[in-house]
Amino acid sequence: MKQDSVNANTNTAPGKLNVLIKDYMTLTKFTLSFTVVFSCVISYLLSPNTLVSNVAKIIELFVAGLLVTGAANAINQAVEKDTDALMKRTANRPVAAGRISQQNALIFAYVTGILGVAMMWYCFNAQSALLSAFSMFLYAYIYTPLKKKNSIAVLVGAFPGAFPCLIGWVAGFVAGGDNSWYGGLVLFLIQFLWQFPHFWAIAWVAHGDYTKAGFKLLPSDKGPTRNTAMKAVVYAALMVPVGMLAFIPLGGGHPLNDAGTLAGKISFAIVLICNLFMVVQCIQLYINMDVKSARRVMFSSYIYLPVVLLALLSAVNKTF
């Protein structure tokens, strides 16, 4: 009987540690953070001065990006503790459920955020570090509280949502290299516009939960309307000409490929097809005006970003 008690105690400690680790991963929204950092890393690899073979730098950027993004998400959950508790899909988050205190969540966020920004400065450059710090502040302390006040929050949130592309590109700047911001701004615009149909589709699907929490993320106070669907179509349509900017030569002494552009002929075709596909999905939402169509926009947007970024990366001639 005594032996059973010893075994129970031994098994409990690792169990608690596993739960704690899982809670802190949830606090950083690890899956979302991974997706955000993916955009940052691909944009870094697209920057003219970087090498795909420099695995150490890629790992450094990945870790720093996870720290900064995870910190912003942790602050978001700490600030929205009471709001998260009202919604079914977020009620079990560690701060909302009381497994991690608000104070501990903020301490964790500030420590990881400072470490992430310091890593960006030390391992890369001041520009990428300052952009990272600004993005984290904008997301955590401007976008987060604004969600309950006005639907303009989606516009404000689209900036930190797209900054990872610019941060990754700028992180590739080196002394004496090609420090043109053009390619980074194109990547920024692609991800910036992508967020509008993406987030409006999510807000459409989760409208009941968001209304209960007091979030105002749809353009209309009346909820999912034809006006919202039309705006999704407009932003998706804007993605088509912006995608074409990737076919304009970047200039400078470090061309990414023989044409000196972000996109080759094949990758350009892939980007164009993906953009038109998003337009079609949004038009279907406008026609059908239902949750099923909103879900199709949402899931299409999840697929869109990695396909487009990887297509652009495939056009780059670098040493692997």
Tab-separated table of C-alpha atoms in Angstrom:
chain	number	residue	atom	x	y	z
A	1	MET	CA	0.000	0.000	0.000
A	2	LYS	CA	2.872	2.313	0.872
A	3	GLN	CA	4.567	1.482	-2.431
A	4	ASP	CA	1.380	2.400	-4.337
A	5	SER	CA	1.357	5.782	-2.575
A	6	VAL	CA	4.997	6.416	-3.566
A	7	ASN	CA	4.220	5.526	-7.201
A	8	ALA	CA	1.176	7.813	-7.215
A	9	ASN	CA	3.265	10.741	-5.953
A	10	THR	CA	5.977	9.986	-8.504
A	11	ASN	CA	3.464	9.955	-11.353
A	12	THR	CA	1.718	13.123	-10.218
A	13	ALA	CA	4.732	15.477	-10.476
A	14	PRO	CA	5.466	14.797	-14.166
A	15	GLY	CA	1.751	15.023	-14.853
A	16	LYS	CA	1.533	18.485	-13.297
A	17	LEU	CA	4.641	19.591	-15.205
A	18	ASN	CA	3.136	18.411	-18.481
A	19	VAL	CA	-0.072	20.325	-17.766
A	20	LEU	CA	1.946	23.454	-16.894
A	21	ILE	CA	3.988	23.232	-20.100
A	22	LYS	CA	0.819	22.716	-22.123
A	23	ASP	CA	-0.801	25.724	-20.444
A	24	TYR	CA	2.139	28.002	-21.234
A	25	MET	CA	2.144	26.783	-24.836
A	26	THR	CA	-1.558	27.621	-24.971
A	27	LEU	CA	-0.774	31.010	-23.430
A	28	THR	CA	1.526	31.772	-26.363
A	29	LYS	CA	-0.996	30.314	-28.865
A	30	PHE	CA	1.867	28.168	-30.126
A	31	THR	CA	0.164	26.968	-33.326
A	32	LEU	CA	-0.793	30.520	-34.316
A	33	SER	CA	2.672	31.787	-33.361
A	34	PHE	CA	4.262	29.069	-35.499
A	35	THR	CA	2.182	30.201	-38.503
A	36	VAL	CA	3.170	33.837	-37.951
A	37	VAL	CA	6.862	32.971	-37.643
A	38	PHE	CA	6.593	30.844	-40.790
A	39	SER	CA	5.729	34.031	-42.734
A	40	CYS	CA	8.660	35.811	-41.114
A	41	VAL	CA	11.164	33.051	-41.946
A	42	ILE	CA	10.020	32.714	-45.579
A	43	SER	CA	10.267	36.494	-46.009
A	44	TYR	CA	13.776	36.371	-44.514
A	45	LEU	CA	14.781	33.682	-47.023
A	46	LEU	CA	13.375	35.829	-49.834
A	47	SER	CA	15.559	38.770	-48.766
A	48	PRO	CA	18.452	39.127	-51.271
A	49	ASN	CA	21.257	38.928	-48.703
A	50	THR	CA	20.302	35.660	-47.023
A	51	LEU	CA	21.265	32.058	-47.706
A	52	VAL	CA	18.926	29.094	-47.329
A	53	SER	CA	21.951	27.069	-46.247
A	54	ASN	CA	22.553	29.275	-43.167
A	55	VAL	CA	20.549	27.064	-40.821
A	56	ALA	CA	21.849	28.785	-37.670
A	57	LYS	CA	20.377	32.142	-38.708
A	58	ILE	CA	17.060	30.549	-39.632
A	59	ILE	CA	16.845	28.904	-36.201
A	60	GLU	CA	17.748	32.186	-34.474
A	61	LEU	CA	14.992	34.005	-36.357
A	62	PHE	CA	12.515	31.234	-35.633
A	63	VAL	CA	13.225	31.300	-31.885
A	64	ALA	CA	13.211	35.113	-31.664
A	65	GLY	CA	9.980	35.244	-33.658
A	66	LEU	CA	8.291	32.698	-31.390
A	67	LEU	CA	9.350	34.677	-28.310
A	68	VAL	CA	7.988	37.994	-29.636
A	69	THR	CA	4.766	36.543	-31.074
A	70	GLY	CA	4.185	34.357	-28.030
A	71	ALA	CA	4.639	37.376	-25.757
A	72	ALA	CA	2.033	39.389	-27.686
A	73	ASN	CA	-0.419	36.484	-27.484
A	74	ALA	CA	0.225	36.038	-23.759
A	75	ILE	CA	-0.484	39.737	-23.087
A	76	ASN	CA	-3.631	39.389	-25.197
A	77	GLN	CA	-4.896	36.516	-23.019
A	78	ALA	CA	-3.962	38.282	-19.793
A	79	VAL	CA	-5.792	41.460	-20.837
A	80	GLU	CA	-8.825	39.521	-22.117
A	81	LYS	CA	-9.083	37.191	-19.119
A	82	ASP	CA	-12.691	38.077	-18.290
A	83	THR	CA	-13.753	38.260	-21.931
A	84	ASP	CA	-12.273	34.849	-22.749
A	85	ALA	CA	-14.208	33.357	-19.835
A	86	LEU	CA	-17.484	34.364	-21.532
A	87	MET	CA	-16.834	32.504	-24.780
A	88	LYS	CA	-17.150	28.752	-25.138
A	89	ARG	CA	-14.120	28.386	-27.427
A	90	THR	CA	-11.803	30.388	-25.126
A	91	ALA	CA	-13.190	29.680	-21.636
A	92	ASN	CA	-10.621	26.947	-21.011
A	93	ARG	CA	-7.615	29.111	-21.790
A	94	PRO	CA	-5.187	29.017	-18.835
A	95	VAL	CA	-5.670	32.612	-17.630
A	96	ALA	CA	-9.443	32.648	-18.199
A	97	ALA	CA	-9.780	29.313	-16.384
A	98	GLY	CA	-7.536	30.472	-13.515
A	99	ARG	CA	-4.725	27.934	-14.015
A	100	ILE	CA	-2.253	30.772	-14.655
A	101	SER	CA	-2.685	34.073	-12.840
A	102	GLN	CA	-2.948	37.306	-14.792
A	103	GLN	CA	0.199	38.594	-13.070
A	104	ASN	CA	2.248	35.494	-13.939
A	105	ALA	CA	1.021	35.633	-17.534
A	106	LEU	CA	2.170	39.253	-17.847
A	107	ILE	CA	5.565	38.553	-16.241
A	108	PHE	CA	6.058	35.635	-18.622
A	109	ALA	CA	5.025	37.814	-21.572
A	110	TYR	CA	7.346	40.703	-20.699
A	111	VAL	CA	10.343	38.421	-20.137
A	112	THR	CA	9.836	36.487	-23.382
A	113	GLY	CA	9.073	39.674	-25.324
A	114	ILE	CA	12.246	41.425	-24.145
A	115	LEU	CA	14.314	38.317	-24.903
A	116	GLY	CA	12.812	38.077	-28.392
A	117	VAL	CA	13.462	41.734	-29.250
A	118	ALA	CA	17.009	41.501	-27.817
A	119	MET	CA	17.658	38.428	-29.971
A	120	MET	CA	16.448	40.254	-33.073
A	121	TRP	CA	18.785	43.170	-32.306
A	122	TYR	CA	21.828	41.023	-31.454
A	123	CYS	CA	21.440	38.310	-34.108
A	124	PHE	CA	20.131	40.513	-36.928
A	125	ASN	CA	19.783	44.298	-36.786
A	126	ALA	CA	18.158	47.264	-35.042
A	127	GLN	CA	15.486	47.730	-37.743
A	128	SER	CA	14.043	44.245	-37.288
A	129	ALA	CA	14.187	44.558	-33.480
A	130	LEU	CA	12.360	47.900	-33.437
A	131	LEU	CA	9.723	46.620	-35.867
A	132	SER	CA	9.252	43.557	-33.642
A	133	ALA	CA	8.819	45.695	-30.515
A	134	PHE	CA	6.372	48.043	-32.266
A	135	SER	CA	4.370	45.125	-33.679
A	136	MET	CA	4.095	43.503	-30.240
A	137	PHE	CA	2.955	46.784	-28.636
A	138	LEU	CA	0.432	47.517	-31.395
A	139	TYR	CA	-1.125	44.048	-31.154
A	140	ALA	CA	-1.209	43.769	-27.366
A	141	TYR	CA	-2.112	47.297	-26.297
A	142	ILE	CA	-3.889	48.953	-29.243
A	143	TYR	CA	-5.608	46.209	-31.239
A	144	THR	CA	-6.627	44.065	-28.232
A	145	PRO	CA	-8.635	46.705	-26.288
A	146	LEU	CA	-9.948	48.250	-29.529
A	147	LYS	CA	-11.807	45.028	-30.419
A	148	LYS	CA	-14.533	45.948	-27.924
A	149	LYS	CA	-14.882	49.540	-29.092
A	150	ASN	CA	-14.936	49.652	-32.869
A	151	SER	CA	-14.639	47.375	-35.900
A	152	ILE	CA	-11.686	49.489	-37.029
A	153	ALA	CA	-9.766	47.071	-34.794
A	154	VAL	CA	-9.492	44.726	-37.794
A	155	LEU	CA	-7.681	47.448	-39.761
A	156	VAL	CA	-5.378	48.229	-36.830
A	157	GLY	CA	-4.727	44.526	-36.181
A	158	ALA	CA	-3.840	43.946	-39.833
A	159	PHE	CA	-0.609	45.944	-39.324
A	160	PRO	CA	0.977	43.739	-36.624
A	161	GLY	CA	-0.501	40.775	-38.496
A	162	ALA	CA	1.509	41.678	-41.609
A	163	PHE	CA	4.654	43.024	-39.923
A	164	PRO	CA	6.285	39.537	-39.695
A	165	CYS	CA	6.837	39.627	-43.477
A	166	LEU	CA	8.537	43.008	-43.247
A	167	ILE	CA	10.502	41.980	-40.148
A	168	GLY	CA	11.811	38.855	-41.888
A	169	TRP	CA	12.828	40.802	-44.988
A	170	VAL	CA	14.550	43.570	-42.991
A	171	ALA	CA	16.323	40.987	-40.809
A	172	GLY	CA	18.177	39.998	-43.992
A	173	PHE	CA	19.794	43.433	-44.344
A	174	VAL	CA	23.585	43.374	-43.979
A	175	ALA	CA	26.182	46.127	-44.211
A	176	GLY	CA	26.997	46.832	-47.859
A	177	GLY	CA	24.166	44.604	-49.115
A	178	ASP	CA	20.976	45.354	-51.028
A	179	ASN	CA	18.871	47.074	-48.382
A	180	SER	CA	15.865	47.909	-50.562
A	181	TRP	CA	12.562	47.676	-48.681
A	182	TYR	CA	10.535	47.065	-51.861
A	183	GLY	CA	10.285	43.278	-51.672
A	184	GLY	CA	9.434	43.397	-47.979
A	185	LEU	CA	6.689	45.943	-48.577
A	186	VAL	CA	5.166	43.743	-51.320
A	187	LEU	CA	5.115	40.771	-48.925
A	188	PHE	CA	3.675	43.039	-46.220
A	189	LEU	CA	0.852	44.196	-48.523
A	190	ILE	CA	-0.012	40.645	-49.579
A	191	GLN	CA	-0.398	39.526	-45.963
A	192	PHE	CA	-2.039	42.816	-44.936
A	193	LEU	CA	-4.888	42.525	-47.475
A	194	TRP	CA	-5.254	38.764	-46.891
A	195	GLN	CA	-6.262	39.399	-43.290
A	196	PHE	CA	-9.534	41.196	-44.078
A	197	PRO	CA	-11.438	38.332	-45.726
A	198	HIS	CA	-9.674	35.961	-43.312
A	199	PHE	CA	-10.753	37.729	-40.098
A	200	TRP	CA	-14.196	38.721	-41.328
A	201	ALA	CA	-14.865	35.086	-42.214
A	202	ILE	CA	-13.799	34.024	-38.693
A	203	ALA	CA	-15.953	36.778	-37.154
A	204	TRP	CA	-18.879	35.654	-39.331
A	205	VAL	CA	-18.587	32.038	-38.162
A	206	ALA	CA	-18.029	32.968	-34.496
A	207	HIS	CA	-20.461	35.908	-34.473
A	208	GLY	CA	-22.529	34.549	-31.563
A	209	ASP	CA	-19.510	34.064	-29.311
A	210	TYR	CA	-17.972	37.407	-30.274
A	211	THR	CA	-21.246	39.255	-29.630
A	212	LYS	CA	-21.507	37.657	-26.189
A	213	ALA	CA	-17.991	38.909	-25.389
A	214	GLY	CA	-18.685	42.391	-26.763
A	215	PHE	CA	-16.239	42.163	-29.682
A	216	LYS	CA	-16.930	44.366	-32.704
A	217	LEU	CA	-15.009	42.756	-35.542
A	218	LEU	CA	-17.494	42.894	-38.422
A	219	PRO	CA	-17.881	46.117	-40.470
A	220	SER	CA	-21.581	46.351	-39.617
A	221	ASP	CA	-23.100	46.625	-36.135
A	222	LYS	CA	-25.929	44.440	-37.431
A	223	GLY	CA	-23.613	41.445	-37.709
A	224	PRO	CA	-23.011	39.386	-40.855
A	225	THR	CA	-24.503	41.458	-43.669
A	226	ARG	CA	-24.211	41.691	-47.447
A	227	ASN	CA	-22.096	44.816	-46.906
A	228	THR	CA	-19.562	42.703	-44.974
A	229	ALA	CA	-19.486	40.117	-47.760
A	230	MET	CA	-18.998	42.833	-50.383
A	231	LYS	CA	-16.086	44.314	-48.462
A	232	ALA	CA	-14.504	40.860	-48.293
A	233	VAL	CA	-14.845	40.652	-52.091
A	234	VAL	CA	-13.238	44.093	-52.505
A	235	TYR	CA	-10.211	43.272	-50.336
A	236	ALA	CA	-9.795	39.885	-52.003
A	237	ALA	CA	-9.914	41.637	-55.400
A	238	LEU	CA	-7.231	44.094	-54.263
A	239	MET	CA	-4.970	41.115	-53.591
A	240	VAL	CA	-4.835	40.428	-57.362
A	241	PRO	CA	-2.941	43.609	-58.438
A	242	VAL	CA	-0.847	43.568	-55.270
A	243	GLY	CA	0.244	40.023	-56.108
A	244	MET	CA	1.368	41.297	-59.513
A	245	LEU	CA	3.825	43.644	-57.794
A	246	ALA	CA	5.921	40.556	-57.080
A	247	PHE	CA	6.689	40.405	-60.829
A	248	ILE	CA	8.244	43.891	-60.927
A	249	PRO	CA	12.101	43.785	-60.855
A	250	LEU	CA	13.502	44.708	-57.470
A	251	GLY	CA	16.634	46.374	-58.803
A	252	GLY	CA	19.888	46.581	-56.868
A	253	GLY	CA	22.961	44.408	-57.143
A	254	HIS	CA	21.556	41.215	-55.640
A	255	PRO	CA	18.788	39.827	-57.888
A	256	LEU	CA	16.828	36.969	-56.357
A	257	ASN	CA	16.601	35.170	-59.692
A	258	ASP	CA	17.478	35.788	-63.340
A	259	ALA	CA	14.692	38.371	-63.676
A	260	GLY	CA	15.492	40.081	-60.369
A	261	THR	CA	11.886	39.662	-59.174
A	262	LEU	CA	10.159	38.042	-56.210
A	263	ALA	CA	8.139	35.807	-58.515
A	264	GLY	CA	9.139	33.666	-61.469
A	265	LYS	CA	6.677	32.795	-64.231
A	266	ILE	CA	5.398	29.648	-62.521
A	267	SER	CA	5.195	31.150	-59.037
A	268	PHE	CA	3.534	34.248	-60.499
A	269	ALA	CA	0.859	32.015	-62.040
A	270	ILE	CA	0.364	30.221	-58.704
A	271	VAL	CA	-0.019	33.534	-56.833
A	272	LEU	CA	-2.502	34.799	-59.436
A	273	ILE	CA	-4.573	31.591	-59.278
A	274	CYS	CA	-4.608	31.718	-55.445
A	275	ASN	CA	-5.729	35.354	-55.484
A	276	LEU	CA	-8.513	34.657	-57.973
A	277	PHE	CA	-9.552	31.631	-55.907
A	278	MET	CA	-9.932	33.855	-52.832
A	279	VAL	CA	-12.049	36.300	-54.880
A	280	VAL	CA	-14.328	33.459	-55.995
A	281	GLN	CA	-14.765	32.226	-52.419
A	282	CYS	CA	-15.703	35.723	-51.234
A	283	ILE	CA	-18.161	36.132	-54.117
A	284	GLN	CA	-19.765	32.839	-53.063
A	285	LEU	CA	-20.133	34.282	-49.566
A	286	TYR	CA	-21.811	37.375	-51.041
A	287	ILE	CA	-24.220	35.203	-53.035
A	288	ASN	CA	-25.049	32.629	-50.345
A	289	MET	CA	-24.771	34.745	-47.193
A	290	ASP	CA	-24.337	31.713	-44.929
A	291	VAL	CA	-21.938	30.273	-42.356
A	292	LYS	CA	-20.944	27.436	-44.691
A	293	SER	CA	-19.615	29.915	-47.270
A	294	ALA	CA	-17.860	31.911	-44.515
A	295	ARG	CA	-16.129	28.718	-43.412
A	296	ARG	CA	-14.976	28.131	-46.988
A	297	VAL	CA	-13.441	31.619	-47.053
A	298	MET	CA	-11.820	30.966	-43.679
A	299	PHE	CA	-10.287	27.606	-44.615
A	300	SER	CA	-9.274	28.877	-48.067
A	301	SER	CA	-7.379	31.706	-46.378
A	302	TYR	CA	-5.529	29.222	-44.157
A	303	ILE	CA	-4.316	27.398	-47.269
A	304	TYR	CA	-3.644	30.571	-49.274
A	305	LEU	CA	-0.780	32.037	-47.276
A	306	PRO	CA	1.637	29.069	-47.088
A	307	VAL	CA	1.003	28.197	-50.760
A	308	VAL	CA	1.723	31.764	-51.927
A	309	LEU	CA	4.828	32.207	-49.765
A	310	LEU	CA	6.284	28.834	-50.717
A	311	ALA	CA	5.539	29.537	-54.389
A	312	LEU	CA	7.517	32.789	-54.140
A	313	LEU	CA	10.356	31.019	-52.371
A	314	SER	CA	10.492	28.372	-55.114
A	315	ALA	CA	11.372	31.093	-57.660
A	316	VAL	CA	14.515	32.158	-55.803
A	317	ASN	CA	17.915	30.977	-56.973
A	318	LYS	CA	19.967	30.471	-53.826
A	319	THR	CA	22.387	27.934	-52.465
A	320	PHE	CA	20.562	25.144	-50.604
